[in-house]
């Protein structure tokens, strides 16, 4: 529970520059994703980090129309399948977490480092 609260507060610290989807200069997503601060992000930590993104940006909704989302939300939804109506569900987003982790793990070591986490975020 503590981990989830910390991640929720980190995601809440995102700021958008003129709607560009850029995050604040002092926001380091790796600091929040690496919950135990061991210098690497496990698949479980990444899943919690992504969950915080959904809860903050999608306001905890069970589903959202993917095409109608702001840029940051579209980045968060990357890799999430949508249904015939263009809806991305929380369940589909959660199920995509393992696939998105593997996609982000560019060096295939089973962990995400700071550069790999930052690459999953919009450019600042």
Coordinates of C-alpha atoms in Angstrom, one line a residue:
X1 CA 0.0 0.0 0.0
X2 CA 2.8 2.4 0.9
X3 CA 4.4 1.8 -2.5
X4 CA 1.2 2.6 -4.3
X5 CA 0.7 5.8 -2.3
X6 CA 4.3 6.9 -3.1
X7 CA 3.8 6.2 -6.8
X8 CA 0.5 8.0 -6.9
X9 CA 2.1 11.1 -5.4
X10 CA 4.9 10.9 -7.9
X11 CA 2.6 10.7 -10.9
X12 CA 0.6 13.6 -9.4
X13 CA 3.7 15.7 -9.6
X14 CA 3.7 15.6 -13.4
X15 CA 3.3 19.0 -15.0
X16 CA 2.4 19.7 -18.6
X17 CA 4.1 22.6 -20.4
X18 CA 1.4 24.1 -22.6
X19 CA -0.2 20.8 -23.2
X20 CA 2.9 19.4 -24.8
X21 CA 3.0 16.4 -22.5
X22 CA 6.5 17.3 -21.2
X23 CA 7.2 16.6 -17.6
X24 CA 8.7 18.9 -15.1
X25 CA 12.4 19.2 -15.1
X26 CA 12.7 18.1 -11.5
X27 CA 10.5 15.0 -12.1
X28 CA 12.6 11.9 -12.5
X29 CA 10.3 9.0 -13.2
X30 CA 13.0 6.5 -12.3
X31 CA 13.0 7.8 -8.7
X32 CA 9.4 6.8 -8.5
X33 CA 9.5 3.6 -10.5
X34 CA 12.4 2.2 -8.5
X35 CA 10.4 1.9 -5.3
X36 CA 13.1 0.1 -3.3
X37 CA 15.9 2.4 -4.6
X38 CA 18.2 -0.5 -5.6
X39 CA 19.1 1.1 -8.9
X40 CA 16.8 -1.2 -11.0
X41 CA 13.1 -1.5 -11.7
X42 CA 11.6 -5.0 -11.5
X43 CA 8.6 -6.0 -13.5
X44 CA 6.5 -5.8 -10.3
X45 CA 7.7 -2.2 -9.6
X46 CA 7.0 -1.3 -13.2
X47 CA 3.4 -2.7 -12.9
X48 CA 2.8 -0.5 -9.8
X49 CA 4.4 2.5 -11.6
X50 CA 2.0 2.0 -14.6
X51 CA -0.9 1.6 -12.3
X52 CA -0.2 5.0 -10.7
X53 CA -0.2 6.4 -14.2
X54 CA -3.6 5.0 -15.0
X55 CA -5.1 6.1 -11.7
X56 CA -3.8 9.7 -12.0
X57 CA -4.2 10.4 -15.7
X58 CA -7.4 8.4 -16.3
X59 CA -8.8 9.3 -12.9
X60 CA -9.3 5.7 -12.0
X61 CA -11.9 5.1 -14.8
X62 CA -12.6 1.6 -15.8
X63 CA -12.3 2.6 -19.5
X64 CA -11.5 5.6 -21.6
X65 CA -11.8 6.5 -25.3
X66 CA -8.1 6.3 -26.4
X67 CA -8.4 8.8 -29.3
X68 CA -9.9 11.5 -27.0
X69 CA -7.1 11.5 -24.5
X70 CA -4.5 14.2 -24.0
X71 CA -0.9 13.5 -25.2
X72 CA 0.3 12.2 -21.8
X73 CA -2.6 9.8 -21.6
X74 CA -1.9 8.5 -25.1
X75 CA 1.7 7.8 -24.0
X76 CA 0.5 6.0 -20.9
X77 CA -1.9 3.9 -23.1
X78 CA 0.8 2.9 -25.5
X79 CA 0.6 -0.9 -26.0
X80 CA -2.9 -1.1 -24.6
X81 CA -5.3 -2.8 -26.9
X82 CA -8.6 -1.0 -27.6
X83 CA -12.0 -2.5 -28.3
X84 CA -14.1 -2.0 -31.5
X85 CA -15.4 1.3 -30.0
X86 CA -11.9 2.6 -29.4
X87 CA -12.1 2.1 -25.7
X88 CA -9.1 1.2 -23.6
X89 CA -10.0 -0.6 -20.4
X90 CA -8.2 -0.7 -17.1
X91 CA -8.1 -4.5 -17.4
X92 CA -6.5 -4.4 -20.8
X93 CA -4.0 -1.8 -19.7
X94 CA -3.1 -3.9 -16.6
X95 CA -2.7 -7.0 -18.8
X96 CA -0.3 -5.1 -21.1
X97 CA 2.1 -4.3 -18.3
X98 CA 4.3 -7.4 -18.8
X99 CA 4.5 -6.8 -22.6
X100 CA 5.3 -3.1 -22.1
X101 CA 8.0 -4.0 -19.5
X102 CA 9.7 -6.4 -22.0
X103 CA 9.4 -3.7 -24.7
X104 CA 11.1 -1.2 -22.4
X105 CA 13.9 -3.6 -21.4
X106 CA 16.2 -2.8 -24.3
X107 CA 19.2 -4.7 -22.9
X108 CA 17.1 -7.7 -22.0
X109 CA 18.5 -8.1 -18.5
X110 CA 15.1 -8.5 -16.8
X111 CA 15.2 -5.0 -15.2
X112 CA 14.7 -1.5 -16.3
X113 CA 17.5 1.1 -15.7
X114 CA 17.0 4.9 -15.5
X115 CA 17.5 5.4 -19.2
X116 CA 15.0 2.6 -20.1
X117 CA 12.4 4.1 -17.7
X118 CA 12.9 7.7 -19.0
X119 CA 12.5 6.4 -22.6
X120 CA 9.0 5.3 -21.7
X121 CA 8.1 8.9 -20.8
X122 CA 7.3 11.8 -23.2
X123 CA 10.2 13.9 -24.2
X124 CA 10.7 16.9 -22.0

